[in-house]
Short mmCIF file of C-alpha atoms and ligand atoms in Angstrom, two decimals:
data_model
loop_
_atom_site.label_atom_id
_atom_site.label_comp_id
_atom_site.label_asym_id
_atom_site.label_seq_id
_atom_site.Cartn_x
_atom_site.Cartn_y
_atom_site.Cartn_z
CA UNK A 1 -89.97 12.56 -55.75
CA UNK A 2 -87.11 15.33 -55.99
CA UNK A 3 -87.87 16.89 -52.34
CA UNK A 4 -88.02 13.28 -50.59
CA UNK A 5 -83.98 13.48 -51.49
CA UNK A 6 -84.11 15.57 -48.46
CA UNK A 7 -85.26 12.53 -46.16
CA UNK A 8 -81.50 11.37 -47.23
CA UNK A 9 -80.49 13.18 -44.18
CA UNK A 10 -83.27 11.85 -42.27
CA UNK A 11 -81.32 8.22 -40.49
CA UNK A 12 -83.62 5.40 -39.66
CA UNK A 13 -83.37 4.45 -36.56
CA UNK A 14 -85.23 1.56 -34.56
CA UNK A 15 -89.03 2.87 -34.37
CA UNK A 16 -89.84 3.03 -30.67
CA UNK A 17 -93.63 1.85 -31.31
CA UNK A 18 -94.86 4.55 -29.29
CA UNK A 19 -94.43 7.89 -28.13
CA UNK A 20 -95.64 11.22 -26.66
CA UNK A 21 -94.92 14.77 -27.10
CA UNK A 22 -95.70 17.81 -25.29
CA UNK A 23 -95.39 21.32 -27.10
CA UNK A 24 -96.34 24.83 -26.92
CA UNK A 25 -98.04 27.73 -29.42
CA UNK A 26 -96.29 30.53 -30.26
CA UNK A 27 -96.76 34.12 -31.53
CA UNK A 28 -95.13 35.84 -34.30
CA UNK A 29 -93.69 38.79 -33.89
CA UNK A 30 -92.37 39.57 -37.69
CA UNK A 31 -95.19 37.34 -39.33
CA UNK A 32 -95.08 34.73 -41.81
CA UNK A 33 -97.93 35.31 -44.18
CA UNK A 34 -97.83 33.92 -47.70
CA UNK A 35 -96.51 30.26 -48.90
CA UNK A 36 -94.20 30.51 -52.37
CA UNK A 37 -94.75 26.37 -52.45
CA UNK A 38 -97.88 25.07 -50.81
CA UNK A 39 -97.47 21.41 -50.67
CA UNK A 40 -94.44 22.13 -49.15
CA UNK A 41 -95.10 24.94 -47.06
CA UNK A 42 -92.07 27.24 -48.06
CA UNK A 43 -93.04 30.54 -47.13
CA UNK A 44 -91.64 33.81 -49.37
CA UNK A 45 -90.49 35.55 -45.91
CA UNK A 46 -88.20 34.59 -42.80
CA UNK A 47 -90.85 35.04 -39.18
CA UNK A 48 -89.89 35.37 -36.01
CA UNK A 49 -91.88 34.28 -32.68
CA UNK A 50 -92.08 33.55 -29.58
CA UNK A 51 -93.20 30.45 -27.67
CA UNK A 52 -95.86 30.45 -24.96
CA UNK A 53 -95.32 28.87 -21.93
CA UNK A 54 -99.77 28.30 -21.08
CA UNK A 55 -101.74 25.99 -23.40
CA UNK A 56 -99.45 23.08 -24.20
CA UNK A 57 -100.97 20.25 -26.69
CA UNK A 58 -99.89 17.03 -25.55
CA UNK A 59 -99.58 14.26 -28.18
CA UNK A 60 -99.21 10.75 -28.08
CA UNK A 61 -98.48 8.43 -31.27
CA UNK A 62 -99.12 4.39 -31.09
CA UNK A 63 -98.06 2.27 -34.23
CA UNK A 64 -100.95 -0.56 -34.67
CA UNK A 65 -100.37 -3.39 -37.04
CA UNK A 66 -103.81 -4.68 -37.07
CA UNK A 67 -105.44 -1.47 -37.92
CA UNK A 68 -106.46 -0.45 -41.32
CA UNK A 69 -106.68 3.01 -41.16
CA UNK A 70 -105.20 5.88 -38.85
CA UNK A 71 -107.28 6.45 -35.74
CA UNK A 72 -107.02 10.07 -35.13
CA UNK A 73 -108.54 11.42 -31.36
CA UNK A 74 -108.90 15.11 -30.66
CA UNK A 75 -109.46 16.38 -27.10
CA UNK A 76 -111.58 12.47 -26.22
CA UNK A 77 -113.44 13.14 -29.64
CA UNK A 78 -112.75 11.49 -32.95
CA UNK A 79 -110.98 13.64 -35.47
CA UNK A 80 -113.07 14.40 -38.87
CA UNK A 81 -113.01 16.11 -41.92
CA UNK A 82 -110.02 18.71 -42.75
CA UNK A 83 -108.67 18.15 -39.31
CA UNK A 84 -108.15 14.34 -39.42
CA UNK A 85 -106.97 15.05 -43.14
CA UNK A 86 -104.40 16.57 -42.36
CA UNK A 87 -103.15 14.58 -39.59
CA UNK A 88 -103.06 11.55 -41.82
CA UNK A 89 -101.45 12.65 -44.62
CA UNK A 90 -98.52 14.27 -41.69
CA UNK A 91 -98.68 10.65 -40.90
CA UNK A 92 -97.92 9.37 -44.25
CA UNK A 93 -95.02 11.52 -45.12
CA UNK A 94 -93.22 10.37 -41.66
CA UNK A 95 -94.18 6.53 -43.00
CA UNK A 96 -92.81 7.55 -46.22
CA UNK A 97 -89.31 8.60 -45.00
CA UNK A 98 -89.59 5.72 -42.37
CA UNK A 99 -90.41 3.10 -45.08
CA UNK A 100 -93.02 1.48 -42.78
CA UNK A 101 -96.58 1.18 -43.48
CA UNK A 102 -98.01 0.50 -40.26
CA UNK A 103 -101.14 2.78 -39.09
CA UNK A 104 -100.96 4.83 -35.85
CA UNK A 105 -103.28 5.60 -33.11
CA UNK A 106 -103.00 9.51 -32.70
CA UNK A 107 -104.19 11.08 -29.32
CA UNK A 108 -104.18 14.87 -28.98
CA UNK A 109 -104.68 16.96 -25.62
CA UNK A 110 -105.21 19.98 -26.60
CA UNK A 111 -105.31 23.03 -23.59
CA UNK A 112 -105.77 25.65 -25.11
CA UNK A 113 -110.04 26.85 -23.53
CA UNK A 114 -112.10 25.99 -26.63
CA UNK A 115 -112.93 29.00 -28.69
CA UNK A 116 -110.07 31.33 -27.20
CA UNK A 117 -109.40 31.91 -30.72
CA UNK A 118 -105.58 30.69 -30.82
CA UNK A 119 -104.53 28.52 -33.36
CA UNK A 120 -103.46 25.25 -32.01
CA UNK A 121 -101.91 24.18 -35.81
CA UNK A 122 -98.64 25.24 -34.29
CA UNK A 123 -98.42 23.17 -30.94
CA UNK A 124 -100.43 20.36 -32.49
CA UNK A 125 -98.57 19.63 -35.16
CA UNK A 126 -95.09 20.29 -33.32
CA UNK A 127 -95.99 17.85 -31.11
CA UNK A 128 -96.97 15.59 -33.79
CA UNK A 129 -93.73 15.56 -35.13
CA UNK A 130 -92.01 14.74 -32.17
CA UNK A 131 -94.56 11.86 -31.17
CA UNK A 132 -94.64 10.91 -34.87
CA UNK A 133 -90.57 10.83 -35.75
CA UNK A 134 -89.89 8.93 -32.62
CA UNK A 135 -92.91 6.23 -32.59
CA UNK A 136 -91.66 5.81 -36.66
CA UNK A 137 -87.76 6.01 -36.06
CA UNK A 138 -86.72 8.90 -37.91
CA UNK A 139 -83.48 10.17 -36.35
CA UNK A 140 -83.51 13.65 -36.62
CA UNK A 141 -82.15 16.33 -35.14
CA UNK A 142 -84.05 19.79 -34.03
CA UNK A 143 -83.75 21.31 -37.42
CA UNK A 144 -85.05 18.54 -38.92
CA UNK A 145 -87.81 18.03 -36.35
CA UNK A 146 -88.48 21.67 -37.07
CA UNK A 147 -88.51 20.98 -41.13
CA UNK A 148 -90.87 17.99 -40.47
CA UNK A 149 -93.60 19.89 -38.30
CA UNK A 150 -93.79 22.70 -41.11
CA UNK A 151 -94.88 20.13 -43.42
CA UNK A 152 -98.23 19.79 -41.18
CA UNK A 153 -98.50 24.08 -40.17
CA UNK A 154 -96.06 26.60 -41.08
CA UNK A 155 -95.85 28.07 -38.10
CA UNK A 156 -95.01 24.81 -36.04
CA UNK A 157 -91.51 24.42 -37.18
CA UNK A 158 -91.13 27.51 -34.83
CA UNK A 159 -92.92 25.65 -31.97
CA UNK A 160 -90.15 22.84 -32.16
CA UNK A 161 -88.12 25.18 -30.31
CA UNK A 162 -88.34 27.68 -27.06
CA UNK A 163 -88.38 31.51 -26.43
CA UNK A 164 -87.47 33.31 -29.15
CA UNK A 165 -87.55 31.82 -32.27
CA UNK A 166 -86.75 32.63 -36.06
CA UNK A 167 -88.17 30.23 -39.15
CA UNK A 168 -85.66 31.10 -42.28
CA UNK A 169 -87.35 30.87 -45.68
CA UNK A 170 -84.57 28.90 -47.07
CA UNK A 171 -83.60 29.73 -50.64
CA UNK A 172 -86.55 30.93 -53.15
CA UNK A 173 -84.21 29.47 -56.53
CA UNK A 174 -82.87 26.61 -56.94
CA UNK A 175 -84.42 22.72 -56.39
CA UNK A 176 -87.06 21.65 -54.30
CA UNK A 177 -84.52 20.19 -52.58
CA UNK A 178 -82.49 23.26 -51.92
CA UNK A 179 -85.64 25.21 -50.44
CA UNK A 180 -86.75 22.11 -48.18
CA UNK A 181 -83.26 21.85 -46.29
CA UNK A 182 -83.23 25.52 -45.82
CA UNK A 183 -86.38 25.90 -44.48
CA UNK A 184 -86.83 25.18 -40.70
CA UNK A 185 -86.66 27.53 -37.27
CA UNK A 186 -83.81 28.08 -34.93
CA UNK A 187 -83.60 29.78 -31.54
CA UNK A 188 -82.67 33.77 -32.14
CA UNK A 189 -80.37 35.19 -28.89
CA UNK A 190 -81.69 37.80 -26.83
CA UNK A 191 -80.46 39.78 -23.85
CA UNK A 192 -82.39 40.20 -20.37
CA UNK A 193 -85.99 40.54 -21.73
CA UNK A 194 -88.34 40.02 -19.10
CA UNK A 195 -91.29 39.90 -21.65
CA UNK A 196 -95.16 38.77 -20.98
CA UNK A 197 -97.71 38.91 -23.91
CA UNK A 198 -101.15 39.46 -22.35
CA UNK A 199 -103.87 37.69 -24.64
CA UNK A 200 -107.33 39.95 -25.24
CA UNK A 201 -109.51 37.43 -27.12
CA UNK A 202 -112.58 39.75 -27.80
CA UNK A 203 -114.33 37.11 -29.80
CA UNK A 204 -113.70 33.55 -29.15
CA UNK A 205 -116.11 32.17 -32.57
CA UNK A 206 -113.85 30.26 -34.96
CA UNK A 207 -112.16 31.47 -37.91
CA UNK A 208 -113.98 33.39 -40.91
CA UNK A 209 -111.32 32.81 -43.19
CA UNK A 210 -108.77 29.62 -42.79
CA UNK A 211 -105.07 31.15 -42.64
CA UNK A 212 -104.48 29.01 -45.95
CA UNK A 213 -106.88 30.44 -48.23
CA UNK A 214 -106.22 34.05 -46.85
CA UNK A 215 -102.73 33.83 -47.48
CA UNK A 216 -103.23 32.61 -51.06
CA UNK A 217 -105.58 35.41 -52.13
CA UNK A 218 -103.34 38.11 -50.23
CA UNK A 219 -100.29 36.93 -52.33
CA UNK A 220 -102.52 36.50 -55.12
CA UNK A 221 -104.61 39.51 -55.85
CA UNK A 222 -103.18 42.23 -53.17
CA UNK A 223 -100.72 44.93 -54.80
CA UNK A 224 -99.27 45.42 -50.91
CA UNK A 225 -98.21 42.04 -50.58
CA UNK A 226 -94.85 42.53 -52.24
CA UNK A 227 -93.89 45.95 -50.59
CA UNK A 228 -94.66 44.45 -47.20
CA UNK A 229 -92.69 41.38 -47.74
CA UNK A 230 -89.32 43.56 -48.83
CA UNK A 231 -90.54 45.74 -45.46
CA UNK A 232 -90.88 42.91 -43.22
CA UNK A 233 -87.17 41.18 -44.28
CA UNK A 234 -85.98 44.78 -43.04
CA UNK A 235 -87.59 44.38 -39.89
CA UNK A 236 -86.76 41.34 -39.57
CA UNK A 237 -82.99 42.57 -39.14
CA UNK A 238 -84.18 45.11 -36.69
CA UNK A 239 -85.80 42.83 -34.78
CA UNK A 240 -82.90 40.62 -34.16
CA UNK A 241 -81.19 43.95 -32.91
CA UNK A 242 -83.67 45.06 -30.58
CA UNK A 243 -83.46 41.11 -29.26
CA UNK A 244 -80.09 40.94 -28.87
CA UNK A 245 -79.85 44.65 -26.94
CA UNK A 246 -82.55 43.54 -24.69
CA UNK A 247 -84.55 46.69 -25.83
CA UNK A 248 -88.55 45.60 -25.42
CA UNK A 249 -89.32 49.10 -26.93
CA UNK A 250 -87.93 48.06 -29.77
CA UNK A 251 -89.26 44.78 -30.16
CA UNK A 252 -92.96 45.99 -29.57
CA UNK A 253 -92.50 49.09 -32.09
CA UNK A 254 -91.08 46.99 -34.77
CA UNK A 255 -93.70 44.07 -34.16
CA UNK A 256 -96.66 46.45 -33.82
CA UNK A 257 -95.88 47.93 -37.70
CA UNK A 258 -95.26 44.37 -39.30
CA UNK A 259 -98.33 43.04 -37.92
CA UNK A 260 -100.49 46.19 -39.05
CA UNK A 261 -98.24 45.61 -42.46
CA UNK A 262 -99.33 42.12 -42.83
CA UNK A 263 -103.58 43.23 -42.04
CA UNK A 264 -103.09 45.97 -45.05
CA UNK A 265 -101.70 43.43 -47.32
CA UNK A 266 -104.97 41.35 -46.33
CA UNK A 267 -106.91 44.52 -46.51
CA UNK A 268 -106.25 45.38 -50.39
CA UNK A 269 -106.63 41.83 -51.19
CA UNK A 270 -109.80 41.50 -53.75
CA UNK A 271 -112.03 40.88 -52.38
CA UNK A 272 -110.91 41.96 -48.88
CA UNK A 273 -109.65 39.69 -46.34
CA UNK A 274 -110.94 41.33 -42.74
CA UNK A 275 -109.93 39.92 -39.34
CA UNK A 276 -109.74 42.79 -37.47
CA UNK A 277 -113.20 43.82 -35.51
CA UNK A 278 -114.42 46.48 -34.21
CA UNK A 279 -113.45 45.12 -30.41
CA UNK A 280 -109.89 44.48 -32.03
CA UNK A 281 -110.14 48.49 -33.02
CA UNK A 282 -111.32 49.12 -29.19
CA UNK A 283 -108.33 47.01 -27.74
CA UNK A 284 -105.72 48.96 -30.17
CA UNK A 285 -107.24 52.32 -28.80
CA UNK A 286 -106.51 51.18 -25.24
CA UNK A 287 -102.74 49.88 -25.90
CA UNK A 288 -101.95 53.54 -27.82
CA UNK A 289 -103.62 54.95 -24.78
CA UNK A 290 -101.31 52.85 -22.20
CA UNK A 291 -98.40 53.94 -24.16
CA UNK A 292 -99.26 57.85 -24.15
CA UNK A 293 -99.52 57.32 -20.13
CA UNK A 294 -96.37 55.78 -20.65
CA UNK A 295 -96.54 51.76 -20.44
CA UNK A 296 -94.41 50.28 -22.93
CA UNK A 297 -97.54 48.14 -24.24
CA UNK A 298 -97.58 46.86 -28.38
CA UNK A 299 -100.30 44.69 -29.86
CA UNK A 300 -99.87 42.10 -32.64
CA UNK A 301 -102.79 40.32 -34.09
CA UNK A 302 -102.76 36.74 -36.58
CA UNK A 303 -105.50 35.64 -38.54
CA UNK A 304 -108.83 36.75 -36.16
CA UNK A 305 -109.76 39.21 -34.11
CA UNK A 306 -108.11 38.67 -30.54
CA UNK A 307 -105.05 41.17 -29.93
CA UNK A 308 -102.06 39.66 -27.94
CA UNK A 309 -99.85 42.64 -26.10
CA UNK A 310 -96.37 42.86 -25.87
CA UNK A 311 -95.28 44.58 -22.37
CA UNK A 312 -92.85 44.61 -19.68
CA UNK A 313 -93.64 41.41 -16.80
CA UNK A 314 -94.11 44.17 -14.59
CA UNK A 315 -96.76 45.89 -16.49
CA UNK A 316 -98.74 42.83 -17.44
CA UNK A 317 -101.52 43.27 -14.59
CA UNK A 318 -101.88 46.93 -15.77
CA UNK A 319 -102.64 45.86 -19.32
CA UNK A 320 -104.38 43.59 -18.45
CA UNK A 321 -107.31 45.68 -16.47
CA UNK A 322 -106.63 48.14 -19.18
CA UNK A 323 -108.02 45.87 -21.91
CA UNK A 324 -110.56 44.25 -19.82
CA UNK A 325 -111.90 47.98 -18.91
CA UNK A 326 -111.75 49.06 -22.43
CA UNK A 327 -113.88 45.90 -23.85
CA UNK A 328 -115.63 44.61 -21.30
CA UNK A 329 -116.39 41.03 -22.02
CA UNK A 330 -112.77 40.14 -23.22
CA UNK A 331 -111.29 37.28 -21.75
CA UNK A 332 -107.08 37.68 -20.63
CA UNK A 333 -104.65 35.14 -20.82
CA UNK A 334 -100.82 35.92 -19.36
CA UNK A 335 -98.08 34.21 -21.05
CA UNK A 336 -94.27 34.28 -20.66
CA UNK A 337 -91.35 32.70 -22.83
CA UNK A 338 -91.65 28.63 -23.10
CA UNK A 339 -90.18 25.68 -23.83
CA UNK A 340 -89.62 23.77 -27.19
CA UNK A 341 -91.23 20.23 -28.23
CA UNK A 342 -89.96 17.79 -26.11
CA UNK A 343 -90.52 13.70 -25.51
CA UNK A 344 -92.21 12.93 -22.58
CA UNK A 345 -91.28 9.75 -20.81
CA UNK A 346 -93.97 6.58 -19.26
CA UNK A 347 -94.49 8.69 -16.39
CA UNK A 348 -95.28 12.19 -17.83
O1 PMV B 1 -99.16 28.22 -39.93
P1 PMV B 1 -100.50 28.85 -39.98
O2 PMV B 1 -101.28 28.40 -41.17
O3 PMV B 1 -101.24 28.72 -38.67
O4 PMV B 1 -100.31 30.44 -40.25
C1 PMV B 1 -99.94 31.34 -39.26
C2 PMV B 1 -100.12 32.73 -39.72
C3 PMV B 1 -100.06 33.81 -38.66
O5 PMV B 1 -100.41 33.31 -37.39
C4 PMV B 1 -101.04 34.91 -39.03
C5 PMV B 1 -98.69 34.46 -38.60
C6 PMV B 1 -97.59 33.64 -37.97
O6 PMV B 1 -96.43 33.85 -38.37
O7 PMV B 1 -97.85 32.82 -37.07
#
């Protein structure tokens, strides 16, 4: 298989049997939203996030000779169905670059409260790649970690790393090959931000729509999805500006529009694609009206409902009440910058 050439760079080393991984989710700021190759997970537009520091997954990856089949545990239960799907066949592209056959006993630890309406694709499967290359032996560095855990959830080769993050598209011609290796995340700079993204989840039911099969039909049938991909590599650029000046202003103006971008490309989609709510609507109204009493306060929102504001650390409390008053029955979560994936040793 042409892309597996790629794995040429990945260097066996002696698997280690076991291993377990702690990472964190992130939020995009300039979104990803639409694959160009699906079974590889090659988006059409560069994103840029940042990493949480609440709600780590912690996973843990055993290689078992005598087992048949993958034994996949999520949060004490056993995996089924599209979840445990997709954490075996993660499983069997690390064995394939490995060349080892051997089945694993997957744990996950998920923290994120059940039904708080985050995705926990992107710290899951970051994790998983950690747990996974090391328990296997694949040698690999972080931009190869990073290419690896895209191959389970887009949006977890920007979890392999901390703060702020950016996941290139790699090239859109050329091989397979070409577009694998130049597809993965890498830290962005930026300059004495002192940011806190206060998380309004107004409706904690799962997902209407899976991010996959959104994306697909946006790219598919919606005539905004082009213009807002050319508008979101320009903000892109912007945002690494406003990073790198320290300006939060900036940052929360120029992720505010791409996320609203990225909802009308879903919007014109036929048929529709609709995450936002009517409580999303309510929590909008209350970060314009933060900013006209002048609170630097900007709202980005993925595929559901919940709204997750960008403000100074100083102004989180104030948000926060803000929201809560303004929807009563939302739940707040305050997060800060975090870490990358990392190994944990025996002792945690
Ligand atoms: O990687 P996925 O399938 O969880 O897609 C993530 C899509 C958004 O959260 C809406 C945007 C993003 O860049 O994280």
């Amino acid at each position: 298989m042409r892309e597996e050439k790629a794995a040429t760079t990945v260097r066996p080393r002696t698997p280690q049997g076991r291993a377990t991984a702690v990472a964190h989710p992130n939020i995009a700021l300039i979104k990803y939203w639409g694959k160009r190759d699906e079974r590889l997970f090659l988006p059409w537009t560069d994103s840029l996030s940042m990493t949480l520091d609440i709600f780590p997954t912690t996973t843990s990856v055993r290689l078992d000779a005598e087992a048949e089949q993958d034994e996949v545990t999520l949060n004490g239960a056993p995996a089924t169905g599209e979840a445990r799907r997709r954490v075996v066949a993660f499983l069997d592209l690390v064995r394939e670059r490995a060349g080892l056959s051997r089945r694993a006993v997957v744990d996950t630890e998920n923290t994120v409260p059940t039904g708080a309406g985050l995705a926990s694709s992107a710290s899951g499967f970051a994790a998983l790649a950690v747990a996974a290359a090391t328990a296997y032996g694949l040698d690999l560095d972080a931009t190869g970690l990073s290419r690896l855990a895209r191959r389970g959830s887009g949006s977890a080769s920007r979890s392999v790393h901390g703060d702020f993050v950016v996941w290139h598209a790699g090239r859109t011609t050329g091989t397979d090959e070409d577009a694998d290796l130049g597809s993965y995340a890498e830290p962005v700079p930026s300059a004495g931000l002192d940011p806190t993204l206060v998380i309004a989840v107004v409706d904690a039911g799962p997902k209407t729509v899976s991010s996959r099969a959104a994306m697909r039909s946006t790219v598919d049938t919606s005539p905004l999805y082009r213009p807002w991909a050319a508008s979101s590599t320009a903000d892109l650029a912007e945002m690494r500006t406003a990073l790198r000046r320290g300006d939060l202003e900036a940052v929360g103006e120029i992720a505010e529009r791409n996320a609203l971008g990225m909802h009308a490309t879903m919007l014109a989609a036929r048929p529709a694609v609709r995450y936002l709510s009517a409580a999303t609507l309510t929590v909008l109204d209350s970060v314009l009206q933060l900013r006209r009493e002048g609170v630097s306060a900007y709202a980005t929102m993925d595929a559901g409902p919940n709204v997750k504001v960008l403000c100074h650390r100083t102004d989180a409390d104030q948000v926060a009440a803000a929201v809560c008053a303004a929807a009563p029955g939302t739940a707040v979560h305050v997060a800060r910058p975090g870490p990358g994936a990392r190994l944990l040793n025996e002792d945690g």
